[in-house]
Amino acid sequence: MRDLLDEALAGVAARPTRLILTTLGTVLGVAALVGTVGLGQTAAGQITQRFDLAAATRVVVSPDDKGGQQGEAATQLPWDAPDRIQRLNGVDAVGTVSNLQIGDDLVQNVTGLDSGAGKALPVMAGSAGLWDAVRAVLKTGRFFDDGHDRRADKVVVLGKHAAERLGINRVDSQPAVFIGAVPYTVIGILDSVSGRAELSDAVIMPNGTAREAYNLQSPDAVEIRTAVGAAQLIAEQAPIAIQPNDPSTLSVDAPPKQGAVRKGVESDLNALFLLLGAVALLVGGLGIANVTLLSVLERVSEIGLRRALGAARRHIAVQFLVESVIVGFLGGLLGTAVGVILTVSVSWIRDWTPILDNRLAFGSPLLGAFIGLVAGTYPAWKASAIQPITALRGT
């Protein structure tokens, strides 16, 4: 065994330039594997840490259309549902939202009345608490409040895209839009919302206005924004607070637990990065196989002399296998170091917390050795098949 290792190390070190070039393929492959998986785990950790609070703290309660039996009246949310939910510990904001059925009415601004250039925009209704619940941000103007709701004032807030389609970009002159033939004063324009993307395309009026103008019977849904970590508890308590007699008639949309999100993100990222690393390792293995095969062809005379002096076929095969394993192990060791440095460097530049599986860091050199073993199998067999007399005669 000692002689075998000595000969293998001598064969590997005899051509240092070729050793470097051969090892480079495995170095790149293992570095790509360790670096990509490490960065994938790190990115998954950052995604979890910076998990969108709008999604992590959002709970939506709506009537369950599938819950009632045939012939029963459809479940309706009470108008005081926000007040009932607001009493729950962990609720930061709550409001109602509804889609209005306006028939064939079009929405148009004053300048479009003569040309009849109306827009088929969605019209929605909401309570004053809706804006906080969906984290709405104003571009200009103001939101409607409880006073507008109680008085059924003919005011609306335009979503960002709805305002663009209507050609309205300011409210200081109290512009008006017509829904059908009824004018409504625009008091605000949204810049962004979280959770209810359709609000950006809609014209939103107070619940009281919608009840008077379109006979809105009940809200379509209740939007709830909870404190961080309270979403799961509120999702259980909200139906009971709204419908204590039959909470099963309500449907609740709650965010998944962050642990499940983290595992899902890590699984998806690792699958992609493992594929990339596997391709890089395949290229490195082919490099080892090609160079080892070339080494066999160049050392035919050496092989023939060893066979003539009594070396068996297995001795020749094992020697070349050990050389391939040494090259693969060195490549795996250097590749692991490069991958770890890459992960730490990118994390430091991005101000992330580096995350790396210890099993991957310590197992990658062994993986490189295994790649060398597999890549060297055919060249080793080829070398062991050379007959002494043929080798010496050729020399």
Coordinates of C-alpha atoms in Angstrom, one line a residue:
M1 CA 0.0 0.0 0.0
R2 CA 2.9 2.4 0.8
D3 CA 4.5 1.6 -2.5
L4 CA 1.2 2.2 -4.3
L5 CA 0.7 5.6 -2.7
D6 CA 4.3 6.6 -3.4
E7 CA 4.0 5.7 -7.0
A8 CA 0.6 7.3 -7.4
L9 CA 1.8 10.6 -5.8
A10 CA 4.9 10.5 -8.0
G11 CA 2.8 10.0 -11.1
V12 CA 0.5 12.9 -10.1
A13 CA 3.3 15.3 -9.2
A14 CA 5.5 14.4 -12.2
R15 CA 3.6 16.9 -14.4
P16 CA 2.5 19.8 -12.1
T17 CA 1.1 21.9 -15.0
R18 CA -1.1 19.1 -16.1
L19 CA -2.1 18.4 -12.5
I20 CA -3.2 22.0 -12.1
L21 CA -5.2 22.0 -15.3
T22 CA -6.8 18.6 -14.5
T23 CA -7.6 19.7 -10.9
L24 CA -9.1 22.9 -12.2
G25 CA -12.2 21.2 -13.7
T26 CA -13.0 19.5 -10.3
V27 CA -12.2 22.7 -8.4
L28 CA -14.7 24.6 -10.6
G29 CA -17.3 21.9 -10.3
V30 CA -17.1 21.5 -6.5
A31 CA -16.8 25.3 -6.0
A32 CA -20.0 25.7 -8.2
L33 CA -21.8 23.1 -6.1
V34 CA -20.7 24.5 -2.7
G35 CA -21.1 28.1 -3.7
T36 CA -24.5 27.8 -5.4
V37 CA -26.0 25.6 -2.6
G38 CA -24.5 27.9 0.0
L39 CA -25.9 31.0 -1.7
G40 CA -29.2 29.3 -2.2
Q41 CA -29.5 28.5 1.5
T42 CA -28.3 32.0 2.4
A43 CA -30.9 33.5 0.0
A44 CA -33.6 31.3 1.4
G45 CA -32.7 32.5 4.9
Q46 CA -32.9 36.1 3.8
I47 CA -36.2 35.6 2.1
T48 CA -37.5 34.2 5.3
Q49 CA -36.1 37.0 7.4
R50 CA -37.5 39.6 5.0
F51 CA -40.7 37.8 4.5
D52 CA -43.3 40.2 3.1
L53 CA -45.1 41.4 6.1
A54 CA -48.1 42.3 3.9
A55 CA -48.5 38.6 3.3
A56 CA -47.4 37.3 6.7
T57 CA -49.9 39.5 8.6
R58 CA -52.8 39.4 6.2
V59 CA -56.0 37.5 6.9
V60 CA -59.1 37.6 4.7
V61 CA -62.5 36.5 5.9
S62 CA -65.3 36.0 3.4
P63 CA -68.6 34.0 3.1
D64 CA -68.1 30.3 2.3
D65 CA -70.3 29.7 -0.7
K66 CA -69.8 26.0 -0.4
G67 CA -70.7 25.9 3.3
G68 CA -74.5 26.3 3.1
Q69 CA -76.9 23.6 2.2
Q70 CA -79.2 23.8 -0.9
G71 CA -82.1 26.1 -0.3
E72 CA -80.4 28.0 2.6
A73 CA -79.9 31.7 2.3
A74 CA -76.3 32.8 1.4
T75 CA -74.2 33.8 4.4
Q76 CA -73.7 37.6 4.7
L77 CA -71.0 39.4 6.6
P78 CA -72.5 41.9 9.1
W79 CA -71.6 45.5 8.6
D80 CA -70.1 45.7 12.1
A81 CA -67.7 42.8 11.4
P82 CA -64.7 45.2 11.6
D83 CA -65.8 46.3 15.1
R84 CA -66.1 42.7 16.3
I85 CA -62.7 41.7 14.9
Q86 CA -61.0 44.9 16.2
R87 CA -61.6 43.7 19.7
L88 CA -59.3 40.7 19.2
N89 CA -55.9 40.9 20.6
G90 CA -53.3 41.0 17.8
V91 CA -55.4 42.9 15.2
D92 CA -53.7 46.1 13.9
A93 CA -56.2 47.2 11.3
V94 CA -59.4 45.8 9.8
G95 CA -61.8 46.9 7.0
T96 CA -64.3 45.7 4.6
V97 CA -64.1 45.5 0.8
S98 CA -66.8 44.8 -1.9
N99 CA -67.0 44.5 -5.7
L100 CA -70.0 46.5 -6.9
Q101 CA -72.2 45.4 -9.8
I102 CA -72.8 48.6 -11.8
G103 CA -74.3 47.0 -14.9
D104 CA -73.4 48.7 -18.2
D105 CA -72.3 52.0 -16.5
L106 CA -69.0 53.4 -17.6
V107 CA -66.6 55.6 -15.7
Q108 CA -65.5 58.8 -17.3
N109 CA -64.1 62.1 -16.3
V110 CA -65.6 65.5 -17.1
T111 CA -63.5 66.1 -20.2
G112 CA -64.7 62.8 -21.7
L113 CA -68.4 63.5 -21.4
D114 CA -68.8 65.2 -24.8
S115 CA -66.9 62.5 -26.6
G116 CA -68.5 59.6 -24.6
A117 CA -65.0 58.2 -23.9
G118 CA -66.1 56.1 -20.9
K119 CA -63.9 53.4 -19.3
A120 CA -65.1 50.0 -18.2
L121 CA -63.4 50.2 -14.8
P122 CA -64.2 48.1 -11.8
V123 CA -66.0 49.9 -9.0
M124 CA -65.5 48.8 -5.4
A125 CA -66.6 49.8 -2.0
G126 CA -64.8 49.8 1.3
S127 CA -64.8 51.0 4.9
A128 CA -62.6 53.7 6.3
G129 CA -60.4 51.0 7.9
L130 CA -59.7 49.3 4.6
W131 CA -56.8 51.6 3.9
D132 CA -54.8 50.7 6.9
A133 CA -55.7 47.0 6.5
V134 CA -54.2 46.9 3.0
R135 CA -51.3 49.3 3.7
A136 CA -52.5 51.8 1.1
V137 CA -50.2 54.7 0.3
L138 CA -51.6 57.9 -1.3
K139 CA -50.1 59.5 -4.3
T140 CA -52.1 62.6 -3.7
G141 CA -55.2 63.8 -1.8
R142 CA -56.8 61.9 1.1
F143 CA -58.7 58.8 2.0
F144 CA -62.5 58.9 2.7
D145 CA -63.3 58.4 6.4
D146 CA -66.2 57.3 8.6
G147 CA -67.9 60.7 8.1
H148 CA -68.1 60.2 4.4
D149 CA -69.4 56.7 5.0
R150 CA -72.1 57.8 7.4
R151 CA -73.3 60.6 5.2
A152 CA -73.1 58.6 2.0
D153 CA -71.0 61.3 0.4
K154 CA -70.5 61.0 -3.3
V155 CA -66.7 60.8 -3.1
V156 CA -64.3 58.2 -4.5
V157 CA -60.6 57.3 -4.3
L158 CA -59.0 56.3 -7.6
G159 CA -56.5 53.5 -7.9
K160 CA -53.2 54.4 -9.5
H161 CA -53.9 52.7 -12.8
A162 CA -57.6 53.8 -12.9
A163 CA -56.4 57.4 -12.5
E164 CA -54.0 57.0 -15.4
R165 CA -56.7 55.7 -17.6
L166 CA -59.0 58.6 -16.7
G167 CA -56.3 61.1 -17.2
I168 CA -56.5 62.4 -13.6
N169 CA -53.2 63.1 -11.7
R170 CA -54.2 65.8 -9.1
V171 CA -57.1 66.4 -6.8
D172 CA -56.5 70.0 -5.7
S173 CA -59.1 71.2 -8.2
Q174 CA -61.7 68.7 -6.9
P175 CA -62.0 66.7 -10.2
A176 CA -65.1 64.6 -10.7
V177 CA -65.7 61.3 -12.4
F178 CA -69.1 60.1 -13.6
I179 CA -70.2 56.5 -13.0
G180 CA -73.0 56.3 -15.4
A181 CA -74.7 59.6 -15.1
V182 CA -73.9 60.3 -11.5
P183 CA -70.9 62.5 -10.6
Y184 CA -68.5 61.6 -7.8
T185 CA -65.8 63.9 -6.4
V186 CA -62.2 62.4 -6.5
I187 CA -60.6 63.1 -3.2
G188 CA -57.5 60.9 -3.5
I189 CA -55.3 58.8 -5.8
L190 CA -53.6 55.6 -4.5
D191 CA -49.9 55.1 -5.1
S192 CA -49.7 51.5 -3.9
V193 CA -51.5 48.8 -1.9
S194 CA -50.5 45.4 -0.5
G195 CA -52.7 42.3 -0.7
R196 CA -55.5 43.8 -2.9
A197 CA -53.8 44.5 -6.2
E198 CA -57.2 45.1 -7.9
L199 CA -57.7 48.3 -5.9
S200 CA -55.0 49.9 -8.1
D201 CA -57.3 49.4 -11.1
A202 CA -60.6 50.4 -9.4
V203 CA -62.7 53.3 -8.4
I204 CA -63.4 53.0 -4.6
M205 CA -66.3 54.6 -2.8
P206 CA -67.4 54.4 0.9
N207 CA -69.7 51.6 2.0
G208 CA -72.5 54.1 2.8
T209 CA -72.4 55.6 -0.7
A210 CA -72.5 52.1 -2.3
R211 CA -75.4 51.1 -0.1
E212 CA -77.4 54.1 -1.3
A213 CA -76.4 54.1 -4.9
Y214 CA -76.1 50.3 -5.6
N215 CA -78.1 48.7 -2.8
L216 CA -75.0 46.9 -1.4
Q217 CA -76.4 44.4 1.1
S218 CA -73.3 43.3 2.8
P219 CA -69.5 43.4 2.4
D220 CA -67.8 40.8 0.2
A221 CA -64.8 40.3 2.5
V222 CA -63.1 41.5 5.6
E223 CA -59.4 42.5 5.3
I224 CA -57.4 42.1 8.5
R225 CA -53.9 43.1 9.2
T226 CA -52.5 41.5 12.3
A227 CA -49.4 41.9 14.4
V228 CA -46.4 39.8 13.3
G229 CA -46.9 36.2 14.4
A230 CA -50.6 36.6 15.2
A231 CA -52.1 35.7 11.8
Q232 CA -52.7 32.0 12.6
L233 CA -54.5 32.8 15.9
I234 CA -56.6 35.6 14.3
A235 CA -57.5 33.2 11.5
E236 CA -59.0 30.8 14.1
Q237 CA -60.8 33.5 16.1
A238 CA -62.1 35.8 13.4
P239 CA -65.0 33.5 12.1
I240 CA -66.2 33.0 15.7
A241 CA -66.1 36.7 16.4
I242 CA -68.1 37.5 13.2
Q243 CA -70.5 34.5 13.2
P244 CA -70.5 33.0 16.7
N245 CA -73.5 30.8 16.0
D246 CA -72.1 29.2 12.8
P247 CA -68.5 30.1 12.1
S248 CA -68.2 27.3 9.6
T249 CA -70.1 29.4 7.1
L250 CA -67.1 31.7 6.7
S251 CA -64.0 31.1 4.7
V252 CA -60.6 32.3 6.0
D253 CA -57.6 32.9 3.9
A254 CA -54.5 33.0 6.2
P255 CA -50.8 33.0 5.3
P256 CA -48.8 29.8 5.7
K257 CA -46.4 29.4 8.6
Q258 CA -43.0 30.9 7.9
G259 CA -41.3 27.6 8.5
A260 CA -43.2 26.1 5.6
V261 CA -42.4 29.0 3.4
R262 CA -38.7 28.7 4.3
K263 CA -38.6 25.0 3.5
G264 CA -40.4 25.6 0.2
V265 CA -38.0 28.3 -0.9
E266 CA -34.9 26.3 0.2
S267 CA -36.2 23.3 -1.7
D268 CA -36.8 25.2 -4.9
L269 CA -33.5 27.0 -4.8
N270 CA -31.5 24.0 -3.9
A271 CA -33.0 21.9 -6.7
L272 CA -32.0 24.5 -9.2
F273 CA -28.5 25.1 -7.8
L274 CA -27.8 21.4 -7.4
L275 CA -28.6 20.9 -11.0
L276 CA -26.1 23.6 -12.0
G277 CA -23.5 22.1 -9.6
A278 CA -24.1 18.6 -11.0
V279 CA -23.4 19.9 -14.6
A280 CA -20.2 21.5 -13.4
L281 CA -19.1 18.3 -11.7
L282 CA -19.8 16.3 -14.8
V283 CA -17.5 18.6 -16.8
G284 CA -14.8 18.2 -14.1
G285 CA -15.2 14.4 -14.2
L286 CA -14.9 14.3 -17.9
G287 CA -11.7 16.5 -17.6
I288 CA -10.2 14.0 -15.2
A289 CA -11.1 11.1 -17.4
N290 CA -9.6 12.7 -20.6
V291 CA -6.4 13.7 -18.9
T292 CA -6.0 10.3 -17.2
L293 CA -6.6 8.5 -20.5
L294 CA -4.0 10.7 -22.1
S295 CA -1.6 9.9 -19.3
V296 CA -2.1 6.2 -19.9
L297 CA -1.2 6.6 -23.6
E298 CA 1.9 8.6 -22.7
R299 CA 3.1 6.1 -20.1
V300 CA 2.7 2.9 -22.2
S301 CA 6.4 2.1 -21.9
E302 CA 6.3 2.6 -18.1
I303 CA 3.3 0.3 -17.9
G304 CA 4.9 -2.3 -20.1
L305 CA 8.1 -2.2 -18.0
R306 CA 6.2 -2.6 -14.7
R307 CA 4.3 -5.6 -16.2
A308 CA 7.5 -7.1 -17.3
L309 CA 9.0 -6.8 -13.9
G310 CA 6.1 -8.7 -12.3
A311 CA 3.3 -6.1 -11.7
A312 CA -0.2 -7.6 -12.2
R313 CA -3.0 -6.0 -14.1
R314 CA -4.7 -5.1 -10.8
H315 CA -1.6 -3.2 -9.6
I316 CA -1.6 -1.1 -12.8
A317 CA -5.4 -0.5 -12.5
V318 CA -5.3 0.5 -8.8
Q319 CA -2.3 2.8 -9.4
F320 CA -4.2 4.9 -12.0
L321 CA -7.4 4.8 -9.9
V322 CA -5.5 6.1 -6.9
E323 CA -4.0 8.9 -9.1
S324 CA -7.5 9.9 -10.2
V325 CA -8.8 9.8 -6.7
I326 CA -6.0 12.0 -5.5
V327 CA -6.6 14.5 -8.3
G328 CA -10.4 14.5 -7.5
F329 CA -9.8 14.9 -3.8
L330 CA -7.4 17.8 -4.3
G331 CA -10.0 19.4 -6.7
G332 CA -12.8 18.8 -4.2
L333 CA -10.7 20.3 -1.3
L334 CA -9.8 23.4 -3.2
G335 CA -13.3 23.7 -4.7
T336 CA -14.8 23.5 -1.2
A337 CA -12.6 26.3 0.0
V338 CA -13.4 28.5 -3.1
G339 CA -17.2 27.8 -2.6
V340 CA -17.1 28.7 1.1
I341 CA -15.1 31.9 0.4
L342 CA -17.6 32.8 -2.4
T343 CA -20.6 32.3 -0.1
V344 CA -19.0 34.3 2.7
S345 CA -17.8 37.1 0.4
V346 CA -21.2 37.5 -1.3
S347 CA -23.0 37.5 2.1
W348 CA -20.6 40.1 3.4
I349 CA -21.0 42.3 0.4
R350 CA -24.8 42.0 0.6
D351 CA -24.9 42.3 4.4
W352 CA -26.5 38.8 4.7
T353 CA -26.0 36.1 7.3
P354 CA -24.1 33.3 5.5
I355 CA -25.8 29.9 5.9
L356 CA -23.9 26.7 4.8
D357 CA -24.6 23.1 5.6
N358 CA -21.6 21.5 7.4
R359 CA -22.3 18.2 5.7
L360 CA -21.8 19.8 2.3
A361 CA -18.6 21.6 3.3
F362 CA -17.0 18.5 4.8
G363 CA -18.4 16.1 2.3
S364 CA -17.5 17.9 -0.9
P365 CA -13.8 16.8 -0.9
L366 CA -15.0 13.2 -0.6
L367 CA -17.4 13.9 -3.5
G368 CA -14.4 15.1 -5.5
A369 CA -12.6 11.9 -4.7
F370 CA -15.6 9.9 -5.8
I371 CA -15.8 11.8 -9.1
G372 CA -12.1 11.0 -9.6
L373 CA -12.7 7.4 -8.9
V374 CA -15.6 7.2 -11.4
A375 CA -13.7 9.2 -14.0
G376 CA -10.5 7.1 -13.7
T377 CA -12.2 3.7 -13.9
Y378 CA -12.1 3.4 -17.7
P379 CA -8.5 4.8 -18.1
A380 CA -7.4 2.4 -15.3
W381 CA -9.0 -0.5 -17.1
K382 CA -7.4 0.6 -20.4
A383 CA -4.0 0.7 -18.7
S384 CA -4.4 -2.7 -17.1
A385 CA -5.3 -4.2 -20.5
I386 CA -1.9 -3.2 -22.1
Q387 CA 0.2 -6.3 -22.7
P388 CA 3.9 -6.0 -21.7
I389 CA 5.4 -7.4 -24.9
T390 CA 3.2 -5.0 -27.0
A391 CA 4.1 -2.0 -24.9
L392 CA 7.9 -2.8 -25.0
R393 CA 7.8 -3.6 -28.7
G394 CA 6.1 -0.3 -29.4
T395 CA 8.7 1.5 -27.4

